[in-house]
PDB file of C-alpha atoms in Angstrom:
ATOM      1  CA  MET A 245      43.509 -32.644  83.955  1.00 46.00           C
ATOM      2  CA  ALA A 246      41.017 -29.763  84.019  1.00 59.00           C
ATOM      3  CA  LEU A 247      43.025 -27.975  81.331  1.00 60.00           C
ATOM      4  CA  LEU A 248      42.345 -30.866  78.945  1.00 65.00           C
ATOM      5  CA  SER A 249      38.659 -31.140  79.776  1.00 72.00           C
ATOM      6  CA  LYS A 250      36.055 -31.563  77.043  1.00 72.00           C
ATOM      7  CA  GLN A 251      34.838 -27.995  77.568  1.00 75.00           C
ATOM      8  CA  ASN A 252      38.320 -26.551  77.093  1.00 76.00           C
ATOM      9  CA  LYS A 253      38.964 -28.671  74.009  1.00 80.00           C
ATOM     10  CA  GLU A 254      35.709 -27.461  72.466  1.00 78.00           C
ATOM     11  CA  ALA A 255      36.532 -23.871  73.436  1.00 77.00           C
ATOM     12  CA  PHE A 256      39.810 -24.183  71.528  1.00 81.00           C
ATOM     13  CA  LEU A 257      38.773 -26.254  68.508  1.00 81.00           C
ATOM     14  CA  ASN A 258      35.331 -24.851  67.665  1.00 82.00           C
ATOM     15  CA  PRO A 259      36.506 -21.320  66.733  1.00 82.00           C
ATOM     16  CA  LEU A 260      39.030 -22.865  64.363  1.00 84.00           C
ATOM     17  CA  ASN A 261      36.361 -24.736  62.395  1.00 81.00           C
ATOM     18  CA  ILE A 262      32.653 -25.139  63.103  1.00 80.00           C
ATOM     19  CA  ASP A 263      32.309 -21.804  64.960  1.00 83.00           C
ATOM     20  CA  HIS A 264      34.963 -19.798  63.126  1.00 85.00           C
ATOM     21  CA  PRO A 265      34.532 -16.036  63.795  1.00 87.00           C
ATOM     22  CA  ILE A 266      34.987 -15.032  60.127  1.00 87.00           C
ATOM     23  CA  LEU A 267      34.114 -18.108  58.082  1.00 86.00           C
ATOM     24  CA  ILE A 268      30.956 -19.051  59.999  1.00 85.00           C
ATOM     25  CA  GLN A 269      29.901 -16.053  62.078  1.00 84.00           C
ATOM     26  CA  VAL A 270      31.149 -13.516  59.484  1.00 82.00           C
ATOM     27  CA  LEU A 271      32.493 -11.180  62.186  1.00 82.00           C
ATOM     28  CA  GLY A 272      35.447  -8.818  62.032  1.00 78.00           C
ATOM     29  CA  ILE A 273      35.692  -8.825  58.248  1.00 80.00           C
ATOM     30  CA  CYS A 274      36.235  -5.041  57.947  1.00 77.00           C
ATOM     31  CA  SER A 275      39.748  -5.170  59.374  1.00 71.00           C
ATOM     32  CA  ALA A 276      40.301  -8.518  57.662  1.00 71.00           C
ATOM     33  CA  LEU A 277      39.760  -6.802  54.314  1.00 76.00           C
ATOM     34  CA  ALA A 278      41.659  -3.632  55.211  1.00 76.00           C
ATOM     35  CA  VAL A 279      45.069  -4.976  56.305  1.00 79.00           C
ATOM     36  CA  THR A 280      45.643  -7.935  53.996  1.00 81.00           C
ATOM     37  CA  SER A 281      47.358  -6.314  51.012  1.00 84.00           C
ATOM     38  CA  GLN A 282      50.637  -7.713  52.379  1.00 87.00           C
ATOM     39  CA  LEU A 283      51.508 -10.620  54.653  1.00 89.00           C
ATOM     40  CA  LYS A 284      53.485  -8.785  57.339  1.00 89.00           C
ATOM     41  CA  PRO A 285      50.760  -6.370  58.492  1.00 88.00           C
ATOM     42  CA  ALA A 286      48.246  -9.230  58.284  1.00 89.00           C
ATOM     43  CA  ILE A 287      50.369 -11.327  60.673  1.00 91.00           C
ATOM     44  CA  VAL A 288      50.898  -8.425  63.080  1.00 90.00           C
ATOM     45  CA  MET A 289      47.199  -7.541  63.075  1.00 89.00           C
ATOM     46  CA  GLY A 290      46.264 -11.176  63.677  1.00 90.00           C
ATOM     47  CA  LEU A 291      48.667 -11.467  66.607  1.00 92.00           C
ATOM     48  CA  ALA A 292      47.473  -8.153  68.061  1.00 91.00           C
ATOM     49  CA  VAL A 293      43.833  -9.259  67.985  1.00 91.00           C
ATOM     50  CA  THR A 294      44.769 -12.657  69.476  1.00 93.00           C
ATOM     51  CA  VAL A 295      46.639 -11.072  72.396  1.00 94.00           C
ATOM     52  CA  ILE A 296      43.914  -8.517  73.068  1.00 93.00           C
ATOM     53  CA  THR A 297      41.098 -11.071  72.819  1.00 94.00           C
ATOM     54  CA  ALA A 298      42.873 -13.479  75.148  1.00 94.00           C
ATOM     55  CA  PHE A 299      43.731 -10.933  77.845  1.00 95.00           C
ATOM     56  CA  SER A 300      40.417  -9.079  77.687  1.00 95.00           C
ATOM     57  CA  ASN A 301      38.582 -12.397  78.043  1.00 95.00           C
ATOM     58  CA  VAL A 302      40.619 -13.266  81.141  1.00 95.00           C
ATOM     59  CA  ILE A 303      40.199  -9.849  82.762  1.00 95.00           C
ATOM     60  CA  ILE A 304      36.440  -9.721  82.181  1.00 95.00           C
ATOM     61  CA  SER A 305      36.071 -13.315  83.372  1.00 94.00           C
ATOM     62  CA  ILE A 306      37.891 -12.491  86.621  1.00 95.00           C
ATOM     63  CA  ILE A 307      35.770  -9.420  87.404  1.00 93.00           C
ATOM     64  CA  ARG A 308      32.508 -10.588  85.813  1.00 92.00           C
ATOM     65  CA  LYS A 309      30.687 -11.093  89.117  1.00 91.00           C
ATOM     66  CA  THR A 310      31.496  -7.554  90.271  1.00 91.00           C
ATOM     67  CA  ILE A 311      30.331  -5.782  87.095  1.00 91.00           C
ATOM     68  CA  PRO A 312      26.856  -4.197  87.345  1.00 90.00           C
ATOM     69  CA  ASN A 313      24.766  -5.520  84.497  1.00 89.00           C
ATOM     70  CA  ARG A 314      23.687  -2.091  83.246  1.00 91.00           C
ATOM     71  CA  ILE A 315      27.285  -0.915  82.627  1.00 91.00           C
ATOM     72  CA  ARG A 316      28.884  -4.181  81.554  1.00 91.00           C
ATOM     73  CA  ILE A 317      29.376  -3.031  77.928  1.00 91.00           C
ATOM     74  CA  ILE A 318      31.136   0.136  79.128  1.00 92.00           C
ATOM     75  CA  VAL A 319      33.435  -1.897  81.362  1.00 93.00           C
ATOM     76  CA  GLN A 320      34.237  -4.267  78.500  1.00 92.00           C
ATOM     77  CA  LEU A 321      35.059  -1.338  76.213  1.00 91.00           C
ATOM     78  CA  VAL A 322      37.340   0.215  78.825  1.00 93.00           C
ATOM     79  CA  VAL A 323      39.267  -3.034  79.248  1.00 93.00           C
ATOM     80  CA  VAL A 324      39.627  -3.532  75.492  1.00 92.00           C
ATOM     81  CA  ALA A 325      40.594   0.123  74.943  1.00 91.00           C
ATOM     82  CA  ALA A 326      43.332  -0.115  77.585  1.00 93.00           C
ATOM     83  CA  LEU A 327      44.768  -3.273  75.990  1.00 93.00           C
ATOM     84  CA  VAL A 328      44.565  -1.767  72.489  1.00 91.00           C
ATOM     85  CA  THR A 329      46.448   1.310  73.694  1.00 91.00           C
ATOM     86  CA  ILE A 330      49.197  -0.854  75.184  1.00 92.00           C
ATOM     87  CA  VAL A 331      49.522  -2.938  72.012  1.00 91.00           C
ATOM     88  CA  SER A 332      49.517   0.180  69.843  1.00 89.00           C
ATOM     89  CA  GLN A 333      52.352   1.742  71.849  1.00 91.00           C
ATOM     90  CA  ILE A 334      54.382  -1.479  71.722  1.00 91.00           C
ATOM     91  CA  LEU A 335      53.994  -1.606  67.933  1.00 88.00           C
ATOM     92  CA  LYS A 336      55.102   2.020  67.601  1.00 88.00           C
ATOM     93  CA  ALA A 337      58.137   1.314  69.770  1.00 89.00           C
ATOM     94  CA  PHE A 338      59.305  -1.963  68.207  1.00 87.00           C
ATOM     95  CA  ALA A 339      57.655  -2.200  64.764  1.00 83.00           C
ATOM     96  CA  TYR A 340      57.028   1.359  63.682  1.00 84.00           C
ATOM     97  CA  ASP A 341      56.886   0.621  59.950  1.00 86.00           C
ATOM     98  CA  VAL A 342      54.163  -1.975  60.475  1.00 83.00           C
ATOM     99  CA  SER A 343      52.351   0.378  62.836  1.00 83.00           C
ATOM    100  CA  VAL A 344      52.259   2.986  60.064  1.00 82.00           C
ATOM    101  CA  GLN A 345      50.960   0.389  57.583  1.00 77.00           C
ATOM    102  CA  LEU A 346      48.174  -0.644  59.947  1.00 79.00           C
ATOM    103  CA  SER A 347      47.332   3.029  60.479  1.00 73.00           C
ATOM    104  CA  VAL A 348      44.017   3.502  62.311  1.00 75.00           C
ATOM    105  CA  TYR A 349      43.065  -0.160  62.145  1.00 77.00           C
ATOM    106  CA  VAL A 350      44.905  -1.011  65.377  1.00 79.00           C
ATOM    107  CA  GLY A 351      42.772   1.532  67.202  1.00 77.00           C
ATOM    108  CA  LEU A 352      39.659   0.164  65.569  1.00 76.00           C
ATOM    109  CA  ILE A 353      40.284  -3.191  67.264  1.00 81.00           C
ATOM    110  CA  ILE A 354      38.285  -1.594  70.081  1.00 77.00           C
ATOM    111  CA  THR A 355      35.146  -1.934  67.971  1.00 74.00           C
ATOM    112  CA  ASN A 356      35.987  -5.372  66.552  1.00 79.00           C
ATOM    113  CA  CYS A 357      32.808  -7.406  66.955  1.00 82.00           C
ATOM    114  CA  ILE A 358      34.814 -10.602  67.563  1.00 85.00           C
ATOM    115  CA  LEU A 359      36.219  -9.170  70.787  1.00 86.00           C
ATOM    116  CA  MET A 360      32.951  -7.772  72.067  1.00 86.00           C
ATOM    117  CA  GLY A 361      31.132 -10.920  71.021  1.00 86.00           C
ATOM    118  CA  ARG A 362      33.466 -13.201  72.970  1.00 89.00           C
ATOM    119  CA  LEU A 363      33.384 -10.972  76.044  1.00 91.00           C
ATOM    120  CA  GLU A 364      29.592 -10.886  76.084  1.00 89.00           C
ATOM    121  CA  ALA A 365      28.909 -14.476  74.988  1.00 87.00           C
ATOM    122  CA  PHE A 366      31.741 -16.339  76.741  1.00 90.00           C
ATOM    123  CA  ALA A 367      33.901 -14.429  79.241  1.00 90.00           C
ATOM    124  CA  MET A 368      30.897 -13.056  81.161  1.00 92.00           C
ATOM    125  CA  MET A 369      29.687 -16.607  81.793  1.00 91.00           C
ATOM    126  CA  ASN A 370      32.871 -18.681  82.189  1.00 89.00           C
ATOM    127  CA  LYS A 371      35.949 -18.987  84.365  1.00 90.00           C
ATOM    128  CA  PRO A 372      39.329 -17.435  83.440  1.00 91.00           C
ATOM    129  CA  ILE A 373      41.049 -20.538  81.979  1.00 91.00           C
ATOM    130  CA  PRO A 374      38.279 -21.441  79.498  1.00 91.00           C
ATOM    131  CA  SER A 375      37.972 -17.729  78.668  1.00 92.00           C
ATOM    132  CA  LEU A 376      41.696 -17.522  77.943  1.00 93.00           C
ATOM    133  CA  ILE A 377      41.479 -20.565  75.679  1.00 92.00           C
ATOM    134  CA  ASP A 378      38.436 -19.149  73.900  1.00 92.00           C
ATOM    135  CA  GLY A 379      40.169 -15.811  73.370  1.00 92.00           C
ATOM    136  CA  ILE A 380      43.325 -17.391  71.973  1.00 94.00           C
ATOM    137  CA  SER A 381      41.397 -19.710  69.676  1.00 94.00           C
ATOM    138  CA  ASN A 382      39.142 -16.988  68.258  1.00 93.00           C
ATOM    139  CA  GLY A 383      42.160 -14.756  67.752  1.00 91.00           C
ATOM    140  CA  LEU A 384      44.049 -17.512  65.949  1.00 93.00           C
ATOM    141  CA  GLY A 385      41.021 -18.264  63.786  1.00 91.00           C
ATOM    142  CA  TYR A 386      40.858 -14.608  62.810  1.00 91.00           C
ATOM    143  CA  ALA A 387      44.631 -14.430  62.218  1.00 92.00           C
ATOM    144  CA  MET A 388      44.546 -17.557  60.051  1.00 92.00           C
ATOM    145  CA  ILE A 389      42.234 -15.874  57.527  1.00 91.00           C
ATOM    146  CA  LEU A 390      44.331 -12.704  57.486  1.00 91.00           C
ATOM    147  CA  VAL A 391      47.466 -14.740  56.787  1.00 93.00           C
ATOM    148  CA  ILE A 392      45.834 -16.752  53.988  1.00 92.00           C
ATOM    149  CA  VAL A 393      44.354 -13.714  52.229  1.00 92.00           C
ATOM    150  CA  GLY A 394      47.407 -11.521  52.846  1.00 91.00           C
ATOM    151  CA  GLY A 395      49.802 -14.209  51.627  1.00 92.00           C
ATOM    152  CA  ILE A 396      47.868 -14.822  48.409  1.00 92.00           C
ATOM    153  CA  ARG A 397      47.519 -11.105  47.650  1.00 92.00           C
ATOM    154  CA  GLU A 398      51.183 -10.318  48.243  1.00 91.00           C
ATOM    155  CA  LEU A 399      52.457 -13.351  46.334  1.00 92.00           C
ATOM    156  CA  LEU A 400      50.296 -12.837  43.253  1.00 91.00           C
ATOM    157  CA  GLY A 401      50.233  -9.047  43.408  1.00 90.00           C
ATOM    158  CA  ARG A 402      53.895  -8.363  44.148  1.00 89.00           C
ATOM    159  CA  GLY A 403      55.674 -11.685  43.718  1.00 89.00           C
ATOM    160  CA  THR A 404      56.956 -11.509  47.290  1.00 90.00           C
ATOM    161  CA  LEU A 405      56.229 -12.848  50.773  1.00 91.00           C
ATOM    162  CA  LEU A 406      57.215 -10.771  53.799  1.00 88.00           C
ATOM    163  CA  GLY A 407      59.105  -8.560  51.352  1.00 83.00           C
ATOM    164  CA  PHE A 408      61.292 -11.367  50.005  1.00 87.00           C
ATOM    165  CA  LYS A 409      61.113 -12.147  46.291  1.00 89.00           C
ATOM    166  CA  ILE A 410      59.524 -15.550  45.802  1.00 88.00           C
ATOM    167  CA  ILE A 411      58.702 -15.752  42.099  1.00 86.00           C
ATOM    168  CA  PRO A 412      61.997 -16.285  40.179  1.00 87.00           C
ATOM    169  CA  SER A 413      63.231 -13.627  37.770  1.00 86.00           C
ATOM    170  CA  ALA A 414      63.178 -16.253  35.014  1.00 84.00           C
ATOM    171  CA  PHE A 415      59.370 -16.223  35.147  1.00 83.00           C
ATOM    172  CA  TYR A 416      59.354 -12.503  34.416  1.00 84.00           C
ATOM    173  CA  ASP A 417      61.840 -13.026  31.583  1.00 83.00           C
ATOM    174  CA  PHE A 418      59.297 -15.378  29.984  1.00 84.00           C
ATOM    175  CA  GLY A 419      56.583 -12.747  30.204  1.00 84.00           C
ATOM    176  CA  TYR A 420      55.050 -13.365  33.650  1.00 84.00           C
ATOM    177  CA  MET A 421      53.551 -10.228  35.214  1.00 87.00           C
ATOM    178  CA  ASP A 422      52.391  -9.523  38.741  1.00 87.00           C
ATOM    179  CA  ASN A 423      48.622  -9.262  39.009  1.00 87.00           C
ATOM    180  CA  GLY A 424      48.003  -5.641  39.951  1.00 85.00           C
ATOM    181  CA  MET A 425      44.379  -6.407  40.777  1.00 87.00           C
ATOM    182  CA  MET A 426      45.537  -8.363  43.829  1.00 88.00           C
ATOM    183  CA  THR A 427      46.704  -5.139  45.463  1.00 84.00           C
ATOM    184  CA  MET A 428      43.257  -3.566  45.102  1.00 85.00           C
ATOM    185  CA  PRO A 429      40.847  -3.620  48.100  1.00 82.00           C
ATOM    186  CA  ALA A 430      38.131  -5.403  46.111  1.00 84.00           C
ATOM    187  CA  MET A 431      40.326  -8.503  45.763  1.00 88.00           C
ATOM    188  CA  ALA A 432      40.384  -8.945  49.517  1.00 88.00           C
ATOM    189  CA  LEU A 433      36.597  -9.297  49.485  1.00 88.00           C
ATOM    190  CA  ILE A 434      36.683 -11.702  46.529  1.00 90.00           C
ATOM    191  CA  LEU A 435      39.410 -13.889  48.078  1.00 91.00           C
ATOM    192  CA  LEU A 436      37.642 -13.922  51.446  1.00 89.00           C
ATOM    193  CA  GLY A 437      34.449 -15.020  49.695  1.00 90.00           C
ATOM    194  CA  CYS A 438      36.360 -17.845  47.995  1.00 91.00           C
ATOM    195  CA  VAL A 439      37.872 -18.982  51.306  1.00 90.00           C
ATOM    196  CA  ILE A 440      34.427 -18.995  52.952  1.00 89.00           C
ATOM    197  CA  TRP A 441      32.983 -20.955  50.027  1.00 90.00           C
ATOM    198  CA  VAL A 442      35.753 -23.593  50.138  1.00 88.00           C
ATOM    199  CA  HIS A 443      35.432 -23.971  53.901  1.00 86.00           C
ATOM    200  CA  ARG A 444      31.663 -24.351  53.870  1.00 83.00           C
ATOM    201  CA  ALA A 445      31.713 -26.656  50.850  1.00 84.00           C
ATOM    202  CA  TYR A 446      34.358 -29.096  52.048  1.00 79.00           C
ATOM    203  CA  PHE A 447      34.923 -28.740  55.808  1.00 74.00           C
ATOM    204  CA  TYR A 448      31.809 -27.371  57.448  1.00 64.00           C
ATOM    205  CA  LYS A 449      28.589 -29.300  57.895  1.00 61.00           C
ATOM    206  CA  GLU A 450      25.675 -27.250  59.168  1.00 56.00           C
ATOM    207  CA  LYS A 451      23.772 -28.842  61.997  1.00 50.00           C
TER     208      LYS A 451
END
């Protein structure tokens, strides 16, 4: 099956490991650091970027042969901006509290270098199905880091996950205290650095 071709498998697997958008290419880390103080907004942001990357890749791939080369970046931005607007309105309608938490960062997806990078480097040169796979995979790779960092920060900083208390009250009775530093923006950068170090040390072999 063409869907299970070697090219499609590589398009899906590479962004999750050897060509990871954050861990290897170090792209999109601004929003990764900004929305990971809690797990819920990290998950929503990851899903939003995945959906937008996937659909923008497909749309650009479909119309790539009709786009004049000199305005291709403008066309890509228009497509991404339209999808971001749709996602933003859906969040406000069905998950308003999360939309407020994410604040301006949903709108800033428009300038996320992961999206523009995939449109320019992949969707402009490949057919819709591989482009869809590439978009989903890069979005999931991005979301994976947000979930890891957001989960660690919320658990250690607040003792909760998705708002539910995880650390038993007995721990607090014995003197355990939530680590307030985990809620500070600097900890996102430190944790992300640790994740990158672990990945490169144990899972990634440079060619």
